[in-house]
Amino acid sequence: MLGSSVEIRNVDKFFGDFQALDKVNLQIKRGEFFSLLGPSGCGKTTLLRIIAGLEYPDSGDVLFDGISVVSIPANKREANTIFQNYALFPHLTVFENIAFSLRLKKMSENEIREKVEKLINLVRLEGQENKKPIQLSGGQRQRVAIARALANEPKVLLLDEPVSALDAKLRQELLLELDNLHDQVGITFIYVTHDQAEAISVSDHVAVMNNGRIVQIGTPYEIYESPADRFVATFIGETNLMKAEVVDVNDEFIRVIAKGLGEFSCYKDKEVSKGDKILLTLRPEKIKISTKPLEGINSFHGVVEEEIYMGYQTKYFVRLDEGYILKIYKQHVNYLLDEKIIHWKDEVFVTWNPNDSFIVEVEKG
Amino acid sequence: MKYITAYTLWLVVFFVIPLIIILSFSFLEKTPYGGVNFSFSLEGYKSLLTIGYLRILWRTVWISIISTFITIIFALPTAYYIAKSKFKNFLLLLVVIPFWTNSLIRIYAWIFVLGNNGIINQFLKLIGLVDSHIQFLYNPWAVILVIVYTYLPYAIIPLYAAIERLDNSIFEAALDLGCSKRKAFFKVLIPNIKAGLVASIIFVLIPAMGSYAIPDLVGGVNSKMIGNEIARQLTTAKNWPAASAISSILTLITLLGVIIFVKSSKKEVLN
Amino acid sequence: MNPGKFSRLITFLILIFFYIPIFVVIMFSFNASKSPVWVGFSFMWYKELFTSSYTIWKAFLNSIIVAISASFVATVLGTLGAIGLYWGKFKGKDYIWIISYLPLIIPDIIIGVSLLIFFVFIKMKLSLLTIFIAHVTFSLPYALMIVFSRLQDFEYSIIEAAYDLGATEEIALFKVIVPISFPGILAAFFMSLTLSIDDFVITFFVAGPGSTTLPLKIYSMIRFGISPTINAISTLMLVGTIVMSIFMRKYLRYIF
């Protein structure tokens, strides 16, 4: 099977007065695993439905392999959807659910049998052929939905939060399976989710959406490490946001003063000049924490206000001397061998590399 | 849209238009042998403003309200018991069977038991307690008895559905918080089954208001209700405007009643 | 909270109240006397019912003809209506709900009277046809609501899934929507059947000479006085009801 490239050009969509999509532009490469990530109501599902043909854009264009498909209805479009609730046909068996589109194509009984069996093997549902959807577990239902959507040999597979109805452990497992399946079938996957962990763990590229707009497109690494704005920084993972004023600028670094922190250095990833007010993001796991003074340019002293033990790591809230509360994750590498376990009310030293903070907003001074 | 066209058209032609026709006819002049003259007249309504009519209207209202009240009083504990019972499917079936039974048969059963020639009177005569018979039927209370008998299943079923849906733990929480059983009934159960209660009351009150067969068969001359009067005006009196006028008023009363009732109960739920 | 002794007592009293008159009627259908004093067991009233009660059987036949035809039409139109209401995107759904709820709320006698005046007004002769029309009219909203409630068990995405997999509208209708709503359709049909066979008041107004249905016949017999033949009919109808209730139990949840 071969995937299609998908291009979205200037798509607008209104529901009454509500603008669900606002001038959306996207380019998805052939065979890619692409995620649309955003909070509920951001327009990601609407965009997916427009790609599927279940919804029509008010303006703009949708192209598969460079050819507009807007005028092609859902039942003729070479894209199939895995619905959030799977939408399996309750009156049909697993076999007949998967065979649904094949029967519509008037294939011979032998061809159908052969093809459905192949798909059943692909999604590992051997022996379940004659069960009705109601007799299956959540994970099995999802597999039927996948096999049913793949039966049509679509060039694009659209997945609308396909694992959100499952429990956490199963979710991880099926996500991995989806990733493997993508490698096997090689078609384009467009995956909608509100869960940032899902999106960054399986995708080649992620588009982060908010209020009907695409706010950032990039690899999971780019999205996480250098968020484009405050929304992306806070929506994906946890972070420390710091308001600061630029006091000095050189080629690579800037010096800033932030309320509650004091003066420190950061990497100049955006063009700023002296006197600008900026917003910085700093991921909690980038910060070192110790009871002993630490070497480093950005070094601060504070007290542990809150300590949340999470098994594989501990989350600390440290109130710095000047008042800012810094969120810090400490991984339990050789937990018991660590010099001293930090606890609530301990005095601590914290430091981070200036390269690890990013400027997300600039207000010219 | 196209799927619903036939349905809508059918109801418009055979339900909405006939309603509009009777509303219009109520403002027209009568002709002596049924039918109407197409000239405006309020005679249809004026003829209702007599003591006799007001009495029938009043009787219809009080018989319906008392019947509904009695029905709900008995339906509530029954629905509750069935909803919590181990044998609820079987008990529900026992309630549903009378619900599906032909209503005339249910009326007949009471005539057979309580009628002047009914088994009770025959028995009393046999043992010599009475000479001819005791008249149990043909009074408003007989009408109320049969209305209650007929509509009890209609009241039990929505109440049962409402109670069955309730999470049992809300009662446990109420009892745990020191509520007595009696208090839990009024403070926890009743407010939480309001929708079912409203449905039950509507299911009993409305058909009771429009009773025809029950007062006709087990009511006497002093227990005729509006339904009987509509039929009389239409068939023997041949006064179509009057029949239309009473029908319009009855329709209006039931609609207003339902709207006010549903709205007020909705408001309380929201509050 | 377990029900107390009070509610158990009331429930048993109510069930006794429900069934005593019915049992008495059944019992006396086997009485060997015309007067309601128990004389002895006999099938004589059934014999009379089956051998020399032509008008009752004629009425029964009329009832069956009307019930089956009216239920069929009401179920088809109601099912299509429910599908349209569930499936379609159009304005004015609220009005359709209003005209669907009104016939359930408005007393039967008003429906009967208004239809009678309507039929006379358009000069339509009162016959089995007018009874059929009336029965379709009062069954329609029930049929719509029952099928609609079944459809509501499924999310709309099931239709979209059919489209997405290449189905046309007809295929989605006949391969997906009708099969999944089938228990509802069946329930709607049986509900209409029961309503039709049971109806007295509306039929009373729209029936003409020669179009007597079973309830009309029973009504005129009751007016004439108590008779063991009525007991025998009642017993047979009760048996029919019980058989039907047991059969329909599976579908009851679409009715309430």
JSON list of C-alpha atoms in Angstrom, two decimals, chain C residues 69-256:
[
{"chain": "C", "resi": 69, "resn": "SER", "atom": "CA", "xyz": [-52.77, -2.53, 8.04]},
{"chain": "C", "resi": 70, "resn": "ALA", "atom": "CA", "xyz": [-52.64, 0.53, 10.31]},
{"chain": "C", "resi": 71, "resn": "SER", "atom": "CA", "xyz": [-49.69, -0.83, 12.29]},
{"chain": "C", "resi": 72, "resn": "PHE", "atom": "CA", "xyz": [-47.81, -1.62, 9.12]},
{"chain": "C", "resi": 73, "resn": "VAL", "atom": "CA", "xyz": [-48.29, 1.88, 7.70]},
{"chain": "C", "resi": 74, "resn": "ALA", "atom": "CA", "xyz": [-47.61, 3.56, 11.06]},
{"chain": "C", "resi": 75, "resn": "THR", "atom": "CA", "xyz": [-44.44, 1.52, 11.54]},
{"chain": "C", "resi": 76, "resn": "VAL", "atom": "CA", "xyz": [-43.10, 2.30, 8.06]},
{"chain": "C", "resi": 77, "resn": "LEU", "atom": "CA", "xyz": [-43.86, 6.02, 8.28]},
{"chain": "C", "resi": 78, "resn": "GLY", "atom": "CA", "xyz": [-42.77, 6.22, 11.91]},
{"chain": "C", "resi": 79, "resn": "THR", "atom": "CA", "xyz": [-39.51, 4.41, 11.21]},
{"chain": "C", "resi": 80, "resn": "LEU", "atom": "CA", "xyz": [-38.70, 6.63, 8.24]},
{"chain": "C", "resi": 81, "resn": "GLY", "atom": "CA", "xyz": [-39.63, 9.65, 10.35]},
{"chain": "C", "resi": 82, "resn": "ALA", "atom": "CA", "xyz": [-37.38, 8.56, 13.21]},
{"chain": "C", "resi": 83, "resn": "ILE", "atom": "CA", "xyz": [-34.51, 7.98, 10.80]},
{"chain": "C", "resi": 84, "resn": "GLY", "atom": "CA", "xyz": [-35.05, 11.40, 9.23]},
{"chain": "C", "resi": 85, "resn": "LEU", "atom": "CA", "xyz": [-35.19, 13.03, 12.62]},
{"chain": "C", "resi": 86, "resn": "TYR", "atom": "CA", "xyz": [-32.06, 11.26, 13.79]},
{"chain": "C", "resi": 87, "resn": "TRP", "atom": "CA", "xyz": [-30.11, 11.41, 10.58]},
{"chain": "C", "resi": 88, "resn": "GLY", "atom": "CA", "xyz": [-31.10, 14.59, 8.85]},
{"chain": "C", "resi": 89, "resn": "LYS", "atom": "CA", "xyz": [-29.82, 18.05, 9.51]},
{"chain": "C", "resi": 90, "resn": "PHE", "atom": "CA", "xyz": [-32.67, 20.45, 8.95]},
{"chain": "C", "resi": 91, "resn": "LYS", "atom": "CA", "xyz": [-34.48, 23.25, 10.68]},
{"chain": "C", "resi": 92, "resn": "GLY", "atom": "CA", "xyz": [-37.83, 22.76, 12.37]},
{"chain": "C", "resi": 93, "resn": "LYS", "atom": "CA", "xyz": [-37.08, 19.54, 14.26]},
{"chain": "C", "resi": 94, "resn": "ASP", "atom": "CA", "xyz": [-38.71, 21.15, 17.29]},
{"chain": "C", "resi": 95, "resn": "TYR", "atom": "CA", "xyz": [-41.99, 21.50, 15.41]},
{"chain": "C", "resi": 96, "resn": "ILE", "atom": "CA", "xyz": [-41.90, 17.85, 14.48]},
{"chain": "C", "resi": 97, "resn": "TRP", "atom": "CA", "xyz": [-41.39, 16.95, 18.13]},
{"chain": "C", "resi": 98, "resn": "ILE", "atom": "CA", "xyz": [-44.32, 19.17, 19.08]},
{"chain": "C", "resi": 99, "resn": "ILE", "atom": "CA", "xyz": [-46.73, 17.60, 16.60]},
{"chain": "C", "resi": 100, "resn": "SER", "atom": "CA", "xyz": [-45.46, 14.20, 17.74]},
{"chain": "C", "resi": 101, "resn": "TYR", "atom": "CA", "xyz": [-46.04, 14.86, 21.43]},
{"chain": "C", "resi": 102, "resn": "LEU", "atom": "CA", "xyz": [-49.41, 16.57, 21.03]},
{"chain": "C", "resi": 103, "resn": "PRO", "atom": "CA", "xyz": [-51.37, 13.45, 20.03]},
{"chain": "C", "resi": 104, "resn": "LEU", "atom": "CA", "xyz": [-49.95, 11.70, 23.11]},
{"chain": "C", "resi": 105, "resn": "ILE", "atom": "CA", "xyz": [-51.02, 14.53, 25.37]},
{"chain": "C", "resi": 106, "resn": "ILE", "atom": "CA", "xyz": [-54.39, 15.47, 23.92]},
{"chain": "C", "resi": 107, "resn": "PRO", "atom": "CA", "xyz": [-57.22, 13.26, 25.24]},
{"chain": "C", "resi": 108, "resn": "ASP", "atom": "CA", "xyz": [-58.40, 10.52, 22.87]},
{"chain": "C", "resi": 109, "resn": "ILE", "atom": "CA", "xyz": [-61.88, 11.91, 22.70]},
{"chain": "C", "resi": 110, "resn": "ILE", "atom": "CA", "xyz": [-60.59, 15.15, 21.13]},
{"chain": "C", "resi": 111, "resn": "ILE", "atom": "CA", "xyz": [-58.72, 13.18, 18.47]},
{"chain": "C", "resi": 112, "resn": "GLY", "atom": "CA", "xyz": [-61.86, 11.14, 17.81]},
{"chain": "C", "resi": 113, "resn": "VAL", "atom": "CA", "xyz": [-64.18, 14.13, 17.63]},
{"chain": "C", "resi": 114, "resn": "SER", "atom": "CA", "xyz": [-61.87, 16.23, 15.48]},
{"chain": "C", "resi": 115, "resn": "LEU", "atom": "CA", "xyz": [-61.31, 13.38, 13.04]},
{"chain": "C", "resi": 116, "resn": "LEU", "atom": "CA", "xyz": [-65.05, 12.72, 12.84]},
{"chain": "C", "resi": 117, "resn": "ILE", "atom": "CA", "xyz": [-65.76, 16.36, 12.05]},
{"chain": "C", "resi": 118, "resn": "PHE", "atom": "CA", "xyz": [-62.86, 16.35, 9.58]},
{"chain": "C", "resi": 119, "resn": "PHE", "atom": "CA", "xyz": [-64.17, 13.27, 7.76]},
{"chain": "C", "resi": 120, "resn": "VAL", "atom": "CA", "xyz": [-67.68, 14.65, 7.61]},
{"chain": "C", "resi": 121, "resn": "PHE", "atom": "CA", "xyz": [-66.33, 18.01, 6.47]},
{"chain": "C", "resi": 122, "resn": "ILE", "atom": "CA", "xyz": [-64.40, 16.49, 3.56]},
{"chain": "C", "resi": 123, "resn": "LYS", "atom": "CA", "xyz": [-67.41, 14.25, 2.88]},
{"chain": "C", "resi": 124, "resn": "MET", "atom": "CA", "xyz": [-65.57, 11.02, 3.46]},
{"chain": "C", "resi": 125, "resn": "LYS", "atom": "CA", "xyz": [-67.84, 8.08, 4.22]},
{"chain": "C", "resi": 126, "resn": "LEU", "atom": "CA", "xyz": [-67.21, 6.56, 7.65]},
{"chain": "C", "resi": 127, "resn": "SER", "atom": "CA", "xyz": [-65.92, 3.03, 7.13]},
{"chain": "C", "resi": 128, "resn": "LEU", "atom": "CA", "xyz": [-63.02, 0.76, 7.90]},
{"chain": "C", "resi": 129, "resn": "LEU", "atom": "CA", "xyz": [-60.90, 3.20, 5.90]},
{"chain": "C", "resi": 130, "resn": "THR", "atom": "CA", "xyz": [-61.62, 6.09, 8.26]},
{"chain": "C", "resi": 131, "resn": "ILE", "atom": "CA", "xyz": [-60.85, 3.80, 11.22]},
{"chain": "C", "resi": 132, "resn": "PHE", "atom": "CA", "xyz": [-57.61, 2.82, 9.52]},
{"chain": "C", "resi": 133, "resn": "ILE", "atom": "CA", "xyz": [-56.65, 6.48, 9.05]},
{"chain": "C", "resi": 134, "resn": "ALA", "atom": "CA", "xyz": [-57.46, 7.27, 12.68]},
{"chain": "C", "resi": 135, "resn": "HIS", "atom": "CA", "xyz": [-55.43, 4.31, 13.93]},
{"chain": "C", "resi": 136, "resn": "VAL", "atom": "CA", "xyz": [-52.40, 5.21, 11.82]},
{"chain": "C", "resi": 137, "resn": "THR", "atom": "CA", "xyz": [-52.67, 8.76, 13.18]},
{"chain": "C", "resi": 138, "resn": "PHE", "atom": "CA", "xyz": [-52.59, 7.85, 16.85]},
{"chain": "C", "resi": 139, "resn": "SER", "atom": "CA", "xyz": [-49.99, 5.09, 16.40]},
{"chain": "C", "resi": 140, "resn": "LEU", "atom": "CA", "xyz": [-47.55, 7.20, 14.36]},
{"chain": "C", "resi": 141, "resn": "PRO", "atom": "CA", "xyz": [-45.99, 9.21, 17.20]},
{"chain": "C", "resi": 142, "resn": "TYR", "atom": "CA", "xyz": [-45.49, 6.06, 19.26]},
{"chain": "C", "resi": 143, "resn": "ALA", "atom": "CA", "xyz": [-43.81, 4.32, 16.34]},
{"chain": "C", "resi": 144, "resn": "LEU", "atom": "CA", "xyz": [-41.54, 7.32, 15.76]},
{"chain": "C", "resi": 145, "resn": "MET", "atom": "CA", "xyz": [-40.54, 7.61, 19.38]},
{"chain": "C", "resi": 146, "resn": "ILE", "atom": "CA", "xyz": [-39.88, 3.92, 19.87]},
{"chain": "C", "resi": 147, "resn": "VAL", "atom": "CA", "xyz": [-37.65, 3.67, 16.80]},
{"chain": "C", "resi": 148, "resn": "PHE", "atom": "CA", "xyz": [-35.98, 6.97, 17.67]},
{"chain": "C", "resi": 149, "resn": "SER", "atom": "CA", "xyz": [-35.19, 5.75, 21.17]},
{"chain": "C", "resi": 150, "resn": "ARG", "atom": "CA", "xyz": [-33.56, 2.66, 19.66]},
{"chain": "C", "resi": 151, "resn": "LEU", "atom": "CA", "xyz": [-31.53, 4.80, 17.26]},
{"chain": "C", "resi": 152, "resn": "GLN", "atom": "CA", "xyz": [-30.39, 6.95, 20.15]},
{"chain": "C", "resi": 153, "resn": "ASP", "atom": "CA", "xyz": [-28.55, 3.95, 21.55]},
{"chain": "C", "resi": 154, "resn": "PHE", "atom": "CA", "xyz": [-26.11, 4.43, 18.69]},
{"chain": "C", "resi": 155, "resn": "GLU", "atom": "CA", "xyz": [-23.90, 7.37, 18.03]},
{"chain": "C", "resi": 156, "resn": "TYR", "atom": "CA", "xyz": [-24.29, 9.20, 14.78]},
{"chain": "C", "resi": 157, "resn": "SER", "atom": "CA", "xyz": [-20.76, 8.17, 13.83]},
{"chain": "C", "resi": 158, "resn": "ILE", "atom": "CA", "xyz": [-22.04, 4.73, 12.90]},
{"chain": "C", "resi": 159, "resn": "ILE", "atom": "CA", "xyz": [-23.70, 6.28, 9.85]},
{"chain": "C", "resi": 160, "resn": "GLU", "atom": "CA", "xyz": [-20.58, 8.26, 9.09]},
{"chain": "C", "resi": 161, "resn": "ALA", "atom": "CA", "xyz": [-18.57, 5.06, 9.34]},
{"chain": "C", "resi": 162, "resn": "ALA", "atom": "CA", "xyz": [-20.81, 3.46, 6.70]},
{"chain": "C", "resi": 163, "resn": "TYR", "atom": "CA", "xyz": [-20.34, 6.47, 4.42]},
{"chain": "C", "resi": 164, "resn": "ASP", "atom": "CA", "xyz": [-16.65, 6.52, 5.10]},
{"chain": "C", "resi": 165, "resn": "LEU", "atom": "CA", "xyz": [-16.38, 2.89, 4.03]},
{"chain": "C", "resi": 166, "resn": "GLY", "atom": "CA", "xyz": [-17.97, 3.65, 0.70]},
{"chain": "C", "resi": 167, "resn": "ALA", "atom": "CA", "xyz": [-21.69, 3.17, 1.35]},
{"chain": "C", "resi": 168, "resn": "THR", "atom": "CA", "xyz": [-24.24, 5.23, -0.52]},
{"chain": "C", "resi": 169, "resn": "GLU", "atom": "CA", "xyz": [-27.27, 6.60, 1.30]},
{"chain": "C", "resi": 170, "resn": "GLU", "atom": "CA", "xyz": [-29.46, 3.62, 0.34]},
{"chain": "C", "resi": 171, "resn": "ILE", "atom": "CA", "xyz": [-26.82, 1.15, 1.47]},
{"chain": "C", "resi": 172, "resn": "ALA", "atom": "CA", "xyz": [-26.31, 2.97, 4.76]},
{"chain": "C", "resi": 173, "resn": "LEU", "atom": "CA", "xyz": [-30.08, 2.91, 5.22]},
{"chain": "C", "resi": 174, "resn": "PHE", "atom": "CA", "xyz": [-30.73, -0.73, 4.41]},
{"chain": "C", "resi": 175, "resn": "LYS", "atom": "CA", "xyz": [-27.46, -2.33, 5.53]},
{"chain": "C", "resi": 176, "resn": "VAL", "atom": "CA", "xyz": [-26.88, -0.36, 8.70]},
{"chain": "C", "resi": 177, "resn": "ILE", "atom": "CA", "xyz": [-29.72, 1.78, 10.00]},
{"chain": "C", "resi": 178, "resn": "VAL", "atom": "CA", "xyz": [-32.65, -0.54, 9.39]},
{"chain": "C", "resi": 179, "resn": "PRO", "atom": "CA", "xyz": [-30.84, -3.62, 10.78]},
{"chain": "C", "resi": 180, "resn": "ILE", "atom": "CA", "xyz": [-29.67, -1.85, 13.92]},
{"chain": "C", "resi": 181, "resn": "SER", "atom": "CA", "xyz": [-33.07, -0.32, 14.59]},
{"chain": "C", "resi": 182, "resn": "PHE", "atom": "CA", "xyz": [-34.89, -3.58, 13.87]},
{"chain": "C", "resi": 183, "resn": "PRO", "atom": "CA", "xyz": [-35.75, -4.42, 17.50]},
{"chain": "C", "resi": 184, "resn": "GLY", "atom": "CA", "xyz": [-37.19, -0.90, 17.76]},
{"chain": "C", "resi": 185, "resn": "ILE", "atom": "CA", "xyz": [-39.12, -1.33, 14.52]},
{"chain": "C", "resi": 186, "resn": "LEU", "atom": "CA", "xyz": [-40.56, -4.59, 15.78]},
{"chain": "C", "resi": 187, "resn": "ALA", "atom": "CA", "xyz": [-41.48, -2.98, 19.11]},
{"chain": "C", "resi": 188, "resn": "ALA", "atom": "CA", "xyz": [-43.12, -0.10, 17.23]},
{"chain": "C", "resi": 189, "resn": "PHE", "atom": "CA", "xyz": [-45.16, -2.55, 15.19]},
{"chain": "C", "resi": 190, "resn": "PHE", "atom": "CA", "xyz": [-46.37, -4.47, 18.24]},
{"chain": "C", "resi": 191, "resn": "MET", "atom": "CA", "xyz": [-47.10, -1.28, 20.13]},
{"chain": "C", "resi": 192, "resn": "SER", "atom": "CA", "xyz": [-49.21, -0.03, 17.22]},
{"chain": "C", "resi": 193, "resn": "LEU", "atom": "CA", "xyz": [-50.93, -3.39, 17.02]},
{"chain": "C", "resi": 194, "resn": "THR", "atom": "CA", "xyz": [-51.83, -3.26, 20.71]},
{"chain": "C", "resi": 195, "resn": "LEU", "atom": "CA", "xyz": [-52.99, 0.35, 20.54]},
{"chain": "C", "resi": 196, "resn": "SER", "atom": "CA", "xyz": [-55.12, -0.40, 17.52]},
{"chain": "C", "resi": 197, "resn": "ILE", "atom": "CA", "xyz": [-56.76, -3.54, 18.91]},
{"chain": "C", "resi": 198, "resn": "ASP", "atom": "CA", "xyz": [-57.35, -1.80, 22.23]},
{"chain": "C", "resi": 199, "resn": "ASP", "atom": "CA", "xyz": [-58.76, 1.48, 20.98]},
{"chain": "C", "resi": 200, "resn": "PHE", "atom": "CA", "xyz": [-62.35, 2.17, 21.73]},
{"chain": "C", "resi": 201, "resn": "VAL", "atom": "CA", "xyz": [-62.94, 5.93, 22.07]},
{"chain": "C", "resi": 202, "resn": "ILE", "atom": "CA", "xyz": [-61.41, 7.18, 18.81]},
{"chain": "C", "resi": 203, "resn": "THR", "atom": "CA", "xyz": [-62.85, 4.27, 16.84]},
{"chain": "C", "resi": 204, "resn": "PHE", "atom": "CA", "xyz": [-66.25, 4.93, 18.40]},
{"chain": "C", "resi": 205, "resn": "PHE", "atom": "CA", "xyz": [-66.39, 8.32, 16.66]},
{"chain": "C", "resi": 206, "resn": "VAL", "atom": "CA", "xyz": [-64.93, 7.44, 13.27]},
{"chain": "C", "resi": 207, "resn": "ALA", "atom": "CA", "xyz": [-66.64, 4.09, 12.74]},
{"chain": "C", "resi": 208, "resn": "GLY", "atom": "CA", "xyz": [-69.56, 3.88, 10.33]},
{"chain": "C", "resi": 209, "resn": "PRO", "atom": "CA", "xyz": [-72.29, 1.30, 9.88]},
{"chain": "C", "resi": 210, "resn": "GLY", "atom": "CA", "xyz": [-70.85, -2.10, 9.10]},
{"chain": "C", "resi": 211, "resn": "SER", "atom": "CA", "xyz": [-67.38, -1.22, 10.35]},
{"chain": "C", "resi": 212, "resn": "THR", "atom": "CA", "xyz": [-67.77, -2.37, 13.93]},
{"chain": "C", "resi": 213, "resn": "THR", "atom": "CA", "xyz": [-64.51, -3.40, 15.56]},
{"chain": "C", "resi": 214, "resn": "LEU", "atom": "CA", "xyz": [-64.16, -5.79, 18.46]},
{"chain": "C", "resi": 215, "resn": "PRO", "atom": "CA", "xyz": [-64.00, -3.09, 21.18]},
{"chain": "C", "resi": 216, "resn": "LEU", "atom": "CA", "xyz": [-67.10, -1.42, 19.69]},
{"chain": "C", "resi": 217, "resn": "LYS", "atom": "CA", "xyz": [-68.87, -4.77, 19.72]},
{"chain": "C", "resi": 218, "resn": "ILE", "atom": "CA", "xyz": [-67.82, -5.43, 23.31]},
{"chain": "C", "resi": 219, "resn": "TYR", "atom": "CA", "xyz": [-68.97, -1.93, 24.26]},
{"chain": "C", "resi": 220, "resn": "SER", "atom": "CA", "xyz": [-72.44, -2.49, 22.86]},
{"chain": "C", "resi": 221, "resn": "MET", "atom": "CA", "xyz": [-72.61, -5.87, 24.58]},
{"chain": "C", "resi": 222, "resn": "ILE", "atom": "CA", "xyz": [-71.59, -4.32, 27.91]},
{"chain": "C", "resi": 223, "resn": "ARG", "atom": "CA", "xyz": [-74.26, -1.63, 27.53]},
{"chain": "C", "resi": 224, "resn": "PHE", "atom": "CA", "xyz": [-76.74, -4.40, 27.09]},
{"chain": "C", "resi": 225, "resn": "GLY", "atom": "CA", "xyz": [-75.77, -5.91, 30.44]},
{"chain": "C", "resi": 226, "resn": "ILE", "atom": "CA", "xyz": [-73.37, -8.49, 31.79]},
{"chain": "C", "resi": 227, "resn": "SER", "atom": "CA", "xyz": [-73.18, -11.70, 29.87]},
{"chain": "C", "resi": 228, "resn": "PRO", "atom": "CA", "xyz": [-70.98, -14.77, 30.16]},
{"chain": "C", "resi": 229, "resn": "THR", "atom": "CA", "xyz": [-70.12, -14.45, 26.49]},
{"chain": "C", "resi": 230, "resn": "ILE", "atom": "CA", "xyz": [-68.29, -11.21, 27.29]},
{"chain": "C", "resi": 231, "resn": "ASN", "atom": "CA", "xyz": [-66.46, -13.11, 30.03]},
{"chain": "C", "resi": 232, "resn": "ALA", "atom": "CA", "xyz": [-65.41, -15.68, 27.47]},
{"chain": "C", "resi": 233, "resn": "ILE", "atom": "CA", "xyz": [-64.17, -13.03, 25.00]},
{"chain": "C", "resi": 234, "resn": "SER", "atom": "CA", "xyz": [-62.39, -11.23, 27.81]},
{"chain": "C", "resi": 235, "resn": "THR", "atom": "CA", "xyz": [-60.64, -14.42, 28.85]},
{"chain": "C", "resi": 236, "resn": "LEU", "atom": "CA", "xyz": [-59.45, -15.11, 25.32]},
{"chain": "C", "resi": 237, "resn": "MET", "atom": "CA", "xyz": [-58.25, -11.54, 24.90]},
{"chain": "C", "resi": 238, "resn": "LEU", "atom": "CA", "xyz": [-56.45, -11.72, 28.24]},
{"chain": "C", "resi": 239, "resn": "VAL", "atom": "CA", "xyz": [-54.66, -14.87, 27.17]},
{"chain": "C", "resi": 240, "resn": "GLY", "atom": "CA", "xyz": [-53.67, -13.07, 23.98]},
{"chain": "C", "resi": 241, "resn": "THR", "atom": "CA", "xyz": [-52.43, -10.10, 26.00]},
{"chain": "C", "resi": 242, "resn": "ILE", "atom": "CA", "xyz": [-50.36, -12.24, 28.33]},
{"chain": "C", "resi": 243, "resn": "VAL", "atom": "CA", "xyz": [-48.77, -14.15, 25.47]},
{"chain": "C", "resi": 244, "resn": "MET", "atom": "CA", "xyz": [-48.01, -10.88, 23.73]},
{"chain": "C", "resi": 245, "resn": "SER", "atom": "CA", "xyz": [-46.62, -9.21, 26.91]},
{"chain": "C", "resi": 246, "resn": "ILE", "atom": "CA", "xyz": [-44.26, -12.11, 27.50]},
{"chain": "C", "resi": 247, "resn": "PHE", "atom": "CA", "xyz": [-43.18, -12.03, 23.89]},
{"chain": "C", "resi": 248, "resn": "MET", "atom": "CA", "xyz": [-42.71, -8.28, 23.97]},
{"chain": "C", "resi": 249, "resn": "ARG", "atom": "CA", "xyz": [-40.79, -8.15, 27.23]},
{"chain": "C", "resi": 250, "resn": "LYS", "atom": "CA", "xyz": [-37.57, -8.19, 25.29]},
{"chain": "C", "resi": 251, "resn": "TYR", "atom": "CA", "xyz": [-38.55, -5.02, 23.47]},
{"chain": "C", "resi": 252, "resn": "LEU", "atom": "CA", "xyz": [-40.22, -3.25, 26.36]},
{"chain": "C", "resi": 253, "resn": "ARG", "atom": "CA", "xyz": [-37.27, -0.98, 26.99]},
{"chain": "C", "resi": 254, "resn": "TYR", "atom": "CA", "xyz": [-37.88, 0.75, 23.69]},
{"chain": "C", "resi": 255, "resn": "ILE", "atom": "CA", "xyz": [-41.43, 1.43, 24.71]},
{"chain": "C", "resi": 256, "resn": "PHE", "atom": "CA", "xyz": [-40.90, 3.00, 28.10]}
]
